[in-house]
mmCIF file of N, CA and C in Angstrom:
data_model
loop_
_atom_site.group_PDB
_atom_site.id
_atom_site.type_symbol
_atom_site.label_atom_id
_atom_site.label_comp_id
_atom_site.label_asym_id
_atom_site.label_seq_id
_atom_site.Cartn_x
_atom_site.Cartn_y
_atom_site.Cartn_z
ATOM 1 N N UNK A 1 188.872 134.582 174.814
ATOM 2 C CA UNK A 1 189.555 135.779 175.269
ATOM 3 C C UNK A 1 190.721 135.377 176.162
ATOM 4 N N UNK A 2 191.795 136.143 176.077
ATOM 5 C CA UNK A 2 192.994 135.897 176.861
ATOM 6 C C UNK A 2 192.759 136.255 178.319
ATOM 7 N N UNK A 3 193.169 135.383 179.211
ATOM 8 C CA UNK A 3 193.110 135.668 180.639
ATOM 9 C C UNK A 3 194.474 135.381 181.240
ATOM 10 N N UNK A 4 194.758 136.040 182.357
ATOM 11 C CA UNK A 4 196.034 135.829 183.015
ATOM 12 C C UNK A 4 196.178 134.351 183.352
ATOM 13 N N UNK A 5 197.332 133.807 183.074
ATOM 14 C CA UNK A 5 197.572 132.402 183.339
ATOM 15 C C UNK A 5 197.283 131.497 182.163
ATOM 16 N N UNK A 6 196.606 132.011 181.151
ATOM 17 C CA UNK A 6 196.270 131.135 180.035
ATOM 18 C C UNK A 6 197.506 130.751 179.222
ATOM 19 N N UNK A 7 198.523 131.626 179.166
ATOM 20 C CA UNK A 7 199.740 131.279 178.444
ATOM 21 C C UNK A 7 200.425 130.112 179.134
ATOM 22 N N UNK A 8 200.491 130.150 180.458
ATOM 23 C CA UNK A 8 201.100 129.035 181.180
ATOM 24 C C UNK A 8 200.289 127.766 180.958
ATOM 25 N N UNK A 9 198.971 127.887 180.901
ATOM 26 C CA UNK A 9 198.119 126.724 180.652
ATOM 27 C C UNK A 9 198.407 126.139 179.268
ATOM 28 N N UNK A 10 198.547 127.002 178.267
ATOM 29 C CA UNK A 10 198.882 126.538 176.915
ATOM 30 C C UNK A 10 200.215 125.798 176.940
ATOM 31 N N UNK A 11 201.211 126.384 177.593
ATOM 32 C CA UNK A 11 202.528 125.755 177.661
ATOM 33 C C UNK A 11 202.458 124.399 178.355
ATOM 34 N N UNK A 12 201.704 124.318 179.431
ATOM 35 C CA UNK A 12 201.567 123.065 180.165
ATOM 36 C C UNK A 12 200.902 122.010 179.298
ATOM 37 N N UNK A 13 199.864 122.387 178.582
ATOM 38 C CA UNK A 13 199.168 121.431 177.716
ATOM 39 C C UNK A 13 200.078 120.920 176.606
ATOM 40 N N UNK A 14 200.865 121.815 176.029
ATOM 41 C CA UNK A 14 201.795 121.408 174.969
ATOM 42 C C UNK A 14 202.848 120.460 175.531
ATOM 43 N N UNK A 15 203.426 120.811 176.678
ATOM 44 C CA UNK A 15 204.444 119.954 177.287
ATOM 45 C C UNK A 15 203.853 118.586 177.647
ATOM 46 N N UNK A 16 202.640 118.579 178.145
ATOM 47 C CA UNK A 16 201.980 117.309 178.493
ATOM 48 C C UNK A 16 201.779 116.450 177.247
ATOM 49 N N UNK A 17 201.368 117.067 176.146
ATOM 50 C CA UNK A 17 201.191 116.336 174.893
ATOM 51 C C UNK A 17 202.512 115.703 174.458
ATOM 52 N N UNK A 18 203.596 116.485 174.514
ATOM 53 C CA UNK A 18 204.892 115.945 174.115
ATOM 54 C C UNK A 18 205.342 114.831 175.046
ATOM 55 N N UNK A 19 205.030 114.943 176.320
ATOM 56 C CA UNK A 19 205.344 113.866 177.265
ATOM 57 C C UNK A 19 204.610 112.598 176.860
ATOM 58 N N UNK A 20 203.338 112.725 176.517
ATOM 59 C CA UNK A 20 202.534 111.571 176.115
ATOM 60 C C UNK A 20 203.029 110.963 174.807
ATOM 61 N N UNK A 21 203.573 111.766 173.932
ATOM 62 C CA UNK A 21 204.032 111.314 172.613
ATOM 63 C C UNK A 21 205.552 111.137 172.551
ATOM 64 N N UNK A 22 206.204 111.141 173.698
ATOM 65 C CA UNK A 22 207.662 111.141 173.760
ATOM 66 C C UNK A 22 208.295 110.014 172.942
ATOM 67 N N UNK A 23 207.854 108.788 173.093
ATOM 68 C CA UNK A 23 208.465 107.669 172.376
ATOM 69 C C UNK A 23 208.361 107.848 170.868
ATOM 70 N N UNK A 24 207.190 108.208 170.413
ATOM 71 C CA UNK A 24 206.979 108.399 168.972
ATOM 72 C C UNK A 24 207.860 109.525 168.437
ATOM 73 N N UNK A 25 207.849 110.659 169.116
ATOM 74 C CA UNK A 25 208.606 111.814 168.625
ATOM 75 C C UNK A 25 210.106 111.563 168.735
ATOM 76 N N UNK A 26 210.549 110.899 169.798
ATOM 77 C CA UNK A 26 211.971 110.554 169.921
ATOM 78 C C UNK A 26 212.417 109.700 168.746
ATOM 79 N N UNK A 27 211.616 108.696 168.410
ATOM 80 C CA UNK A 27 211.933 107.840 167.268
ATOM 81 C C UNK A 27 211.996 108.667 165.986
ATOM 82 N N UNK A 28 211.047 109.551 165.817
ATOM 83 C CA UNK A 28 211.024 110.428 164.647
ATOM 84 C C UNK A 28 212.290 111.273 164.569
ATOM 85 N N UNK A 29 212.656 111.885 165.687
ATOM 86 C CA UNK A 29 213.822 112.772 165.692
ATOM 87 C C UNK A 29 215.132 112.020 165.493
ATOM 88 N N UNK A 30 215.228 110.826 166.043
ATOM 89 C CA UNK A 30 216.485 110.075 165.998
ATOM 90 C C UNK A 30 216.668 109.217 164.754
ATOM 91 N N UNK A 31 215.565 108.757 164.163
ATOM 92 C CA UNK A 31 215.692 107.747 163.119
ATOM 93 C C UNK A 31 215.098 108.138 161.769
ATOM 94 N N UNK A 32 214.813 109.382 161.598
ATOM 95 C CA UNK A 32 214.339 109.849 160.298
ATOM 96 C C UNK A 32 215.045 111.156 159.965
ATOM 97 N N UNK A 33 214.794 111.633 158.798
ATOM 98 C CA UNK A 33 215.306 112.944 158.418
ATOM 99 C C UNK A 33 214.346 114.035 158.870
ATOM 100 N N UNK A 34 213.447 113.676 159.777
ATOM 101 C CA UNK A 34 212.399 114.584 160.172
ATOM 102 C C UNK A 34 212.764 115.601 161.226
ATOM 103 N N UNK A 35 213.979 115.542 161.781
ATOM 104 C CA UNK A 35 214.329 116.460 162.864
ATOM 105 C C UNK A 35 214.170 117.910 162.429
ATOM 106 N N UNK A 36 214.800 118.267 161.325
ATOM 107 C CA UNK A 36 214.722 119.662 160.856
ATOM 108 C C UNK A 36 213.299 120.052 160.496
ATOM 109 N N UNK A 37 212.579 119.151 159.853
ATOM 110 C CA UNK A 37 211.192 119.438 159.503
ATOM 111 C C UNK A 37 210.345 119.635 160.751
ATOM 112 N N UNK A 38 210.560 118.776 161.743
ATOM 113 C CA UNK A 38 209.823 118.897 163.000
ATOM 114 C C UNK A 38 210.112 120.245 163.652
ATOM 115 N N UNK A 39 211.378 120.598 163.756
ATOM 116 C CA UNK A 39 211.765 121.869 164.376
ATOM 117 C C UNK A 39 211.170 123.044 163.604
ATOM 118 N N UNK A 40 211.291 123.014 162.302
ATOM 119 C CA UNK A 40 210.758 124.123 161.500
ATOM 120 C C UNK A 40 209.243 124.237 161.630
ATOM 121 N N UNK A 41 208.555 123.123 161.544
ATOM 122 C CA UNK A 41 207.093 123.151 161.656
ATOM 123 C C UNK A 41 206.638 123.569 163.046
ATOM 124 N N UNK A 42 207.258 123.012 164.081
ATOM 125 C CA UNK A 42 206.863 123.370 165.445
ATOM 126 C C UNK A 42 207.182 124.831 165.747
ATOM 127 N N UNK A 43 208.294 125.324 165.234
ATOM 128 C CA UNK A 43 208.634 126.738 165.440
ATOM 129 C C UNK A 43 207.580 127.618 164.791
ATOM 130 N N UNK A 44 207.171 127.286 163.580
ATOM 131 C CA UNK A 44 206.171 128.094 162.892
ATOM 132 C C UNK A 44 204.818 128.036 163.608
ATOM 133 N N UNK A 45 204.416 126.850 164.040
ATOM 134 C CA UNK A 45 203.148 126.713 164.763
ATOM 135 C C UNK A 45 203.186 127.502 166.066
ATOM 136 N N UNK A 46 204.288 127.346 166.807
ATOM 137 C CA UNK A 46 204.450 128.050 168.076
ATOM 138 C C UNK A 46 204.436 129.566 167.840
ATOM 139 N N UNK A 47 205.166 130.027 166.813
ATOM 140 C CA UNK A 47 205.215 131.453 166.480
ATOM 141 C C UNK A 47 203.815 131.996 166.162
ATOM 142 N N UNK A 48 203.100 131.301 165.312
ATOM 143 C CA UNK A 48 201.771 131.778 164.914
ATOM 144 C C UNK A 48 200.819 131.840 166.101
ATOM 145 N N UNK A 49 200.872 130.827 166.962
ATOM 146 C CA UNK A 49 199.986 130.805 168.134
ATOM 147 C C UNK A 49 200.343 131.913 169.119
ATOM 148 N N UNK A 50 201.615 132.067 169.403
ATOM 149 C CA UNK A 50 202.057 133.098 170.335
ATOM 150 C C UNK A 50 201.776 134.488 169.780
ATOM 151 N N UNK A 51 202.046 134.672 168.506
ATOM 152 C CA UNK A 51 201.771 135.960 167.859
ATOM 153 C C UNK A 51 200.276 136.286 167.952
ATOM 154 N N UNK A 52 199.438 135.310 167.707
ATOM 155 C CA UNK A 52 197.988 135.505 167.778
ATOM 156 C C UNK A 52 197.559 135.930 169.191
ATOM 157 N N UNK A 53 198.065 135.222 170.205
ATOM 158 C CA UNK A 53 197.706 135.558 171.580
ATOM 159 C C UNK A 53 198.146 136.975 171.952
ATOM 160 N N UNK A 54 199.350 137.346 171.546
ATOM 161 C CA UNK A 54 199.863 138.675 171.868
ATOM 162 C C UNK A 54 199.112 139.740 171.087
ATOM 163 N N UNK A 55 198.871 139.483 169.828
ATOM 164 C CA UNK A 55 198.179 140.463 168.990
ATOM 165 C C UNK A 55 196.781 140.761 169.529
ATOM 166 N N UNK A 56 196.119 139.759 170.118
ATOM 167 C CA UNK A 56 194.778 139.961 170.658
ATOM 168 C C UNK A 56 194.751 140.990 171.785
ATOM 169 N N UNK A 57 195.844 141.105 172.537
ATOM 170 C CA UNK A 57 195.872 142.027 173.669
ATOM 171 C C UNK A 57 196.747 143.256 173.427
ATOM 172 N N UNK A 58 197.394 143.313 172.267
ATOM 173 C CA UNK A 58 198.246 144.455 171.934
ATOM 174 C C UNK A 58 197.384 145.677 171.599
ATOM 175 N N UNK A 59 197.936 146.867 171.840
ATOM 176 C CA UNK A 59 197.205 148.080 171.454
ATOM 177 C C UNK A 59 196.820 148.044 169.978
ATOM 178 N N UNK A 60 195.566 148.276 169.724
ATOM 179 C CA UNK A 60 195.012 148.273 168.363
ATOM 180 C C UNK A 60 195.242 146.939 167.643
ATOM 181 N N UNK A 61 195.498 145.892 168.404
ATOM 182 C CA UNK A 61 195.735 144.553 167.855
ATOM 183 C C UNK A 61 196.837 144.526 166.803
ATOM 184 N N UNK A 62 197.874 145.346 167.020
ATOM 185 C CA UNK A 62 198.992 145.409 166.077
ATOM 186 C C UNK A 62 200.298 145.153 166.810
ATOM 187 N N UNK A 63 201.214 144.491 166.123
ATOM 188 C CA UNK A 63 202.547 144.236 166.661
ATOM 189 C C UNK A 63 203.585 144.907 165.784
ATOM 190 N N UNK A 64 204.604 145.473 166.423
ATOM 191 C CA UNK A 64 205.683 146.052 165.627
ATOM 192 C C UNK A 64 206.684 144.958 165.254
ATOM 193 N N UNK A 65 207.563 145.288 164.339
ATOM 194 C CA UNK A 65 208.509 144.299 163.828
ATOM 195 C C UNK A 65 209.440 143.767 164.924
ATOM 196 N N UNK A 66 209.828 144.628 165.854
ATOM 197 C CA UNK A 66 210.709 144.206 166.937
ATOM 198 C C UNK A 66 210.028 143.138 167.806
ATOM 199 N N UNK A 67 208.774 143.345 168.130
ATOM 200 C CA UNK A 67 208.034 142.359 168.933
ATOM 201 C C UNK A 67 207.918 141.042 168.175
ATOM 202 N N UNK A 68 207.671 141.116 166.886
ATOM 203 C CA UNK A 68 207.580 139.888 166.085
ATOM 204 C C UNK A 68 208.902 139.135 166.077
ATOM 205 N N UNK A 69 210.019 139.865 166.026
ATOM 206 C CA UNK A 69 211.326 139.197 166.065
ATOM 207 C C UNK A 69 211.587 138.569 167.428
ATOM 208 N N UNK A 70 211.185 139.238 168.502
ATOM 209 C CA UNK A 70 211.359 138.677 169.843
ATOM 210 C C UNK A 70 210.538 137.390 169.975
ATOM 211 N N UNK A 71 209.328 137.414 169.455
ATOM 212 C CA UNK A 71 208.495 136.206 169.469
ATOM 213 C C UNK A 71 209.208 135.078 168.728
ATOM 214 N N UNK A 72 209.758 135.377 167.572
ATOM 215 C CA UNK A 72 210.429 134.361 166.754
ATOM 216 C C UNK A 72 211.623 133.759 167.501
ATOM 217 N N UNK A 73 212.445 134.598 168.125
ATOM 218 C CA UNK A 73 213.616 134.101 168.860
ATOM 219 C C UNK A 73 213.186 133.204 170.017
ATOM 220 N N UNK A 74 212.169 133.614 170.751
ATOM 221 C CA UNK A 74 211.654 132.808 171.866
ATOM 222 C C UNK A 74 211.169 131.453 171.359
ATOM 223 N N UNK A 75 210.492 131.450 170.244
ATOM 224 C CA UNK A 75 209.978 130.190 169.682
ATOM 225 C C UNK A 75 211.112 129.263 169.257
ATOM 226 N N UNK A 76 212.158 129.824 168.629
ATOM 227 C CA UNK A 76 213.297 128.986 168.257
ATOM 228 C C UNK A 76 213.874 128.305 169.490
ATOM 229 N N UNK A 77 214.071 129.052 170.554
ATOM 230 C CA UNK A 77 214.670 128.500 171.764
ATOM 231 C C UNK A 77 213.804 127.449 172.425
ATOM 232 N N UNK A 78 212.516 127.725 172.560
ATOM 233 C CA UNK A 78 211.656 126.777 173.263
ATOM 234 C C UNK A 78 211.462 125.495 172.464
ATOM 235 N N UNK A 79 211.390 125.594 171.155
ATOM 236 C CA UNK A 79 211.230 124.385 170.344
ATOM 237 C C UNK A 79 212.485 123.516 170.430
ATOM 238 N N UNK A 80 213.655 124.118 170.340
ATOM 239 C CA UNK A 80 214.888 123.331 170.441
ATOM 240 C C UNK A 80 215.022 122.706 171.830
ATOM 241 N N UNK A 81 214.679 123.442 172.870
ATOM 242 C CA UNK A 81 214.726 122.880 174.220
ATOM 243 C C UNK A 81 213.742 121.720 174.348
ATOM 244 N N UNK A 82 212.565 121.865 173.764
ATOM 245 C CA UNK A 82 211.575 120.792 173.802
ATOM 246 C C UNK A 82 212.113 119.531 173.141
ATOM 247 N N UNK A 83 212.777 119.679 172.008
ATOM 248 C CA UNK A 83 213.365 118.512 171.331
ATOM 249 C C UNK A 83 214.403 117.836 172.226
ATOM 250 N N UNK A 84 215.244 118.626 172.878
ATOM 251 C CA UNK A 84 216.247 118.057 173.776
ATOM 252 C C UNK A 84 215.577 117.348 174.947
ATOM 253 N N UNK A 85 214.494 117.912 175.456
ATOM 254 C CA UNK A 85 213.736 117.289 176.550
ATOM 255 C C UNK A 85 213.115 115.975 176.092
ATOM 256 N N UNK A 86 212.513 115.985 174.900
ATOM 257 C CA UNK A 86 211.908 114.768 174.353
ATOM 258 C C UNK A 86 212.959 113.669 174.217
ATOM 259 N N UNK A 87 214.151 114.047 173.793
ATOM 260 C CA UNK A 87 215.221 113.069 173.599
ATOM 261 C C UNK A 87 215.884 112.643 174.906
ATOM 262 N N UNK A 88 215.446 113.192 176.020
ATOM 263 C CA UNK A 88 215.951 112.764 177.314
ATOM 264 C C UNK A 88 217.198 113.466 177.798
ATOM 265 N N UNK A 89 217.615 114.516 177.118
ATOM 266 C CA UNK A 89 218.787 115.271 177.562
ATOM 267 C C UNK A 89 218.506 115.930 178.910
ATOM 268 N N UNK A 90 217.278 116.395 179.082
ATOM 269 C CA UNK A 90 216.845 116.972 180.354
ATOM 270 C C UNK A 90 215.773 116.074 180.937
ATOM 271 N N UNK A 91 215.961 115.668 182.152
ATOM 272 C CA UNK A 91 215.035 114.735 182.794
ATOM 273 C C UNK A 91 214.200 115.482 183.830
ATOM 274 N N UNK A 92 213.293 116.298 183.341
ATOM 275 C CA UNK A 92 212.396 117.055 184.206
ATOM 276 C C UNK A 92 210.960 116.755 183.787
ATOM 277 N N UNK A 93 210.028 117.035 184.675
ATOM 278 C CA UNK A 93 208.617 116.823 184.357
ATOM 279 C C UNK A 93 208.143 117.904 183.387
ATOM 280 N N UNK A 94 206.971 117.673 182.786
ATOM 281 C CA UNK A 94 206.454 118.701 181.885
ATOM 282 C C UNK A 94 206.073 119.961 182.654
ATOM 283 N N UNK A 95 205.739 119.836 183.942
ATOM 284 C CA UNK A 95 205.483 121.038 184.745
ATOM 285 C C UNK A 95 206.762 121.848 184.931
ATOM 286 N N UNK A 96 207.871 121.157 185.157
ATOM 287 C CA UNK A 96 209.149 121.860 185.295
ATOM 288 C C UNK A 96 209.568 122.482 183.969
ATOM 289 N N UNK A 97 209.332 121.782 182.877
ATOM 290 C CA UNK A 97 209.631 122.332 181.559
ATOM 291 C C UNK A 97 208.800 123.585 181.303
ATOM 292 N N UNK A 98 207.538 123.524 181.656
ATOM 293 C CA UNK A 98 206.666 124.691 181.511
ATOM 294 C C UNK A 98 207.212 125.864 182.306
ATOM 295 N N UNK A 99 207.704 125.603 183.497
ATOM 296 C CA UNK A 99 208.246 126.690 184.319
ATOM 297 C C UNK A 99 209.466 127.322 183.657
ATOM 298 N N UNK A 100 210.288 126.516 182.981
ATOM 299 C CA UNK A 100 211.422 127.070 182.233
ATOM 300 C C UNK A 100 210.907 128.000 181.131
ATOM 301 N N UNK A 101 209.875 127.564 180.419
ATOM 302 C CA UNK A 101 209.302 128.414 179.371
ATOM 303 C C UNK A 101 208.806 129.739 179.944
ATOM 304 N N UNK A 102 208.131 129.674 181.088
ATOM 305 C CA UNK A 102 207.615 130.891 181.714
ATOM 306 C C UNK A 102 208.773 131.777 182.184
ATOM 307 N N UNK A 103 209.783 131.173 182.809
ATOM 308 C CA UNK A 103 210.909 131.931 183.354
ATOM 309 C C UNK A 103 211.765 132.581 182.277
ATOM 310 N N UNK A 104 211.745 132.042 181.073
ATOM 311 C CA UNK A 104 212.595 132.580 180.009
ATOM 312 C C UNK A 104 211.821 133.447 179.013
ATOM 313 N N UNK A 105 210.573 133.719 179.318
ATOM 314 C CA UNK A 105 209.799 134.590 178.438
ATOM 315 C C UNK A 105 210.498 135.941 178.356
ATOM 316 N N UNK A 106 210.814 136.416 177.157
ATOM 317 C CA UNK A 106 211.508 137.698 177.022
ATOM 318 C C UNK A 106 210.700 138.844 177.634
ATOM 319 N N UNK A 107 211.410 139.762 178.269
ATOM 320 C CA UNK A 107 210.772 140.893 178.944
ATOM 321 C C UNK A 107 209.774 141.648 178.061
ATOM 322 N N UNK A 108 210.064 141.890 176.779
ATOM 323 C CA UNK A 108 209.077 142.618 175.964
ATOM 324 C C UNK A 108 207.743 141.887 175.805
ATOM 325 N N UNK A 109 207.717 140.581 176.063
ATOM 326 C CA UNK A 109 206.473 139.823 175.920
ATOM 327 C C UNK A 109 205.726 139.681 177.236
ATOM 328 N N UNK A 110 206.395 139.954 178.351
ATOM 329 C CA UNK A 110 205.750 139.818 179.664
ATOM 330 C C UNK A 110 204.476 140.630 179.764
ATOM 331 N N UNK A 111 204.485 141.835 179.253
ATOM 332 C CA UNK A 111 203.305 142.702 179.367
ATOM 333 C C UNK A 111 202.078 142.107 178.695
ATOM 334 N N UNK A 112 202.288 141.231 177.744
ATOM 335 C CA UNK A 112 201.169 140.635 177.017
ATOM 336 C C UNK A 112 200.726 139.297 177.604
ATOM 337 N N UNK A 113 201.654 138.564 178.218
ATOM 338 C CA UNK A 113 201.344 137.174 178.576
ATOM 339 C C UNK A 113 201.322 136.877 180.073
ATOM 340 N N UNK A 114 202.004 137.686 180.874
ATOM 341 C CA UNK A 114 202.057 137.372 182.314
ATOM 342 C C UNK A 114 201.277 138.392 183.110
#
């Protein structure tokens, strides 16, 4: 069941995983054709997980199309930022990265996650 703070916990765990796998993923992004595949796959995984969490607490467990689009846009942004962080463009800790994710959560999603 969803509890307050669990979204931030999920974000922190994901950021920590990427920190631990930074060398491997950086190599993947820089030296293979996998960048687009990685972004597309991570965006879809992130979207499905976020949609699931929101749907669990939404009225009648249903989401309207506008909410689904907001989720999708947020996922595109956070995945691309994560790739830039992995590649060292931003030199912040995974806790600081998590705080960026929390601070940029679109207002329509706040009611479900914060």
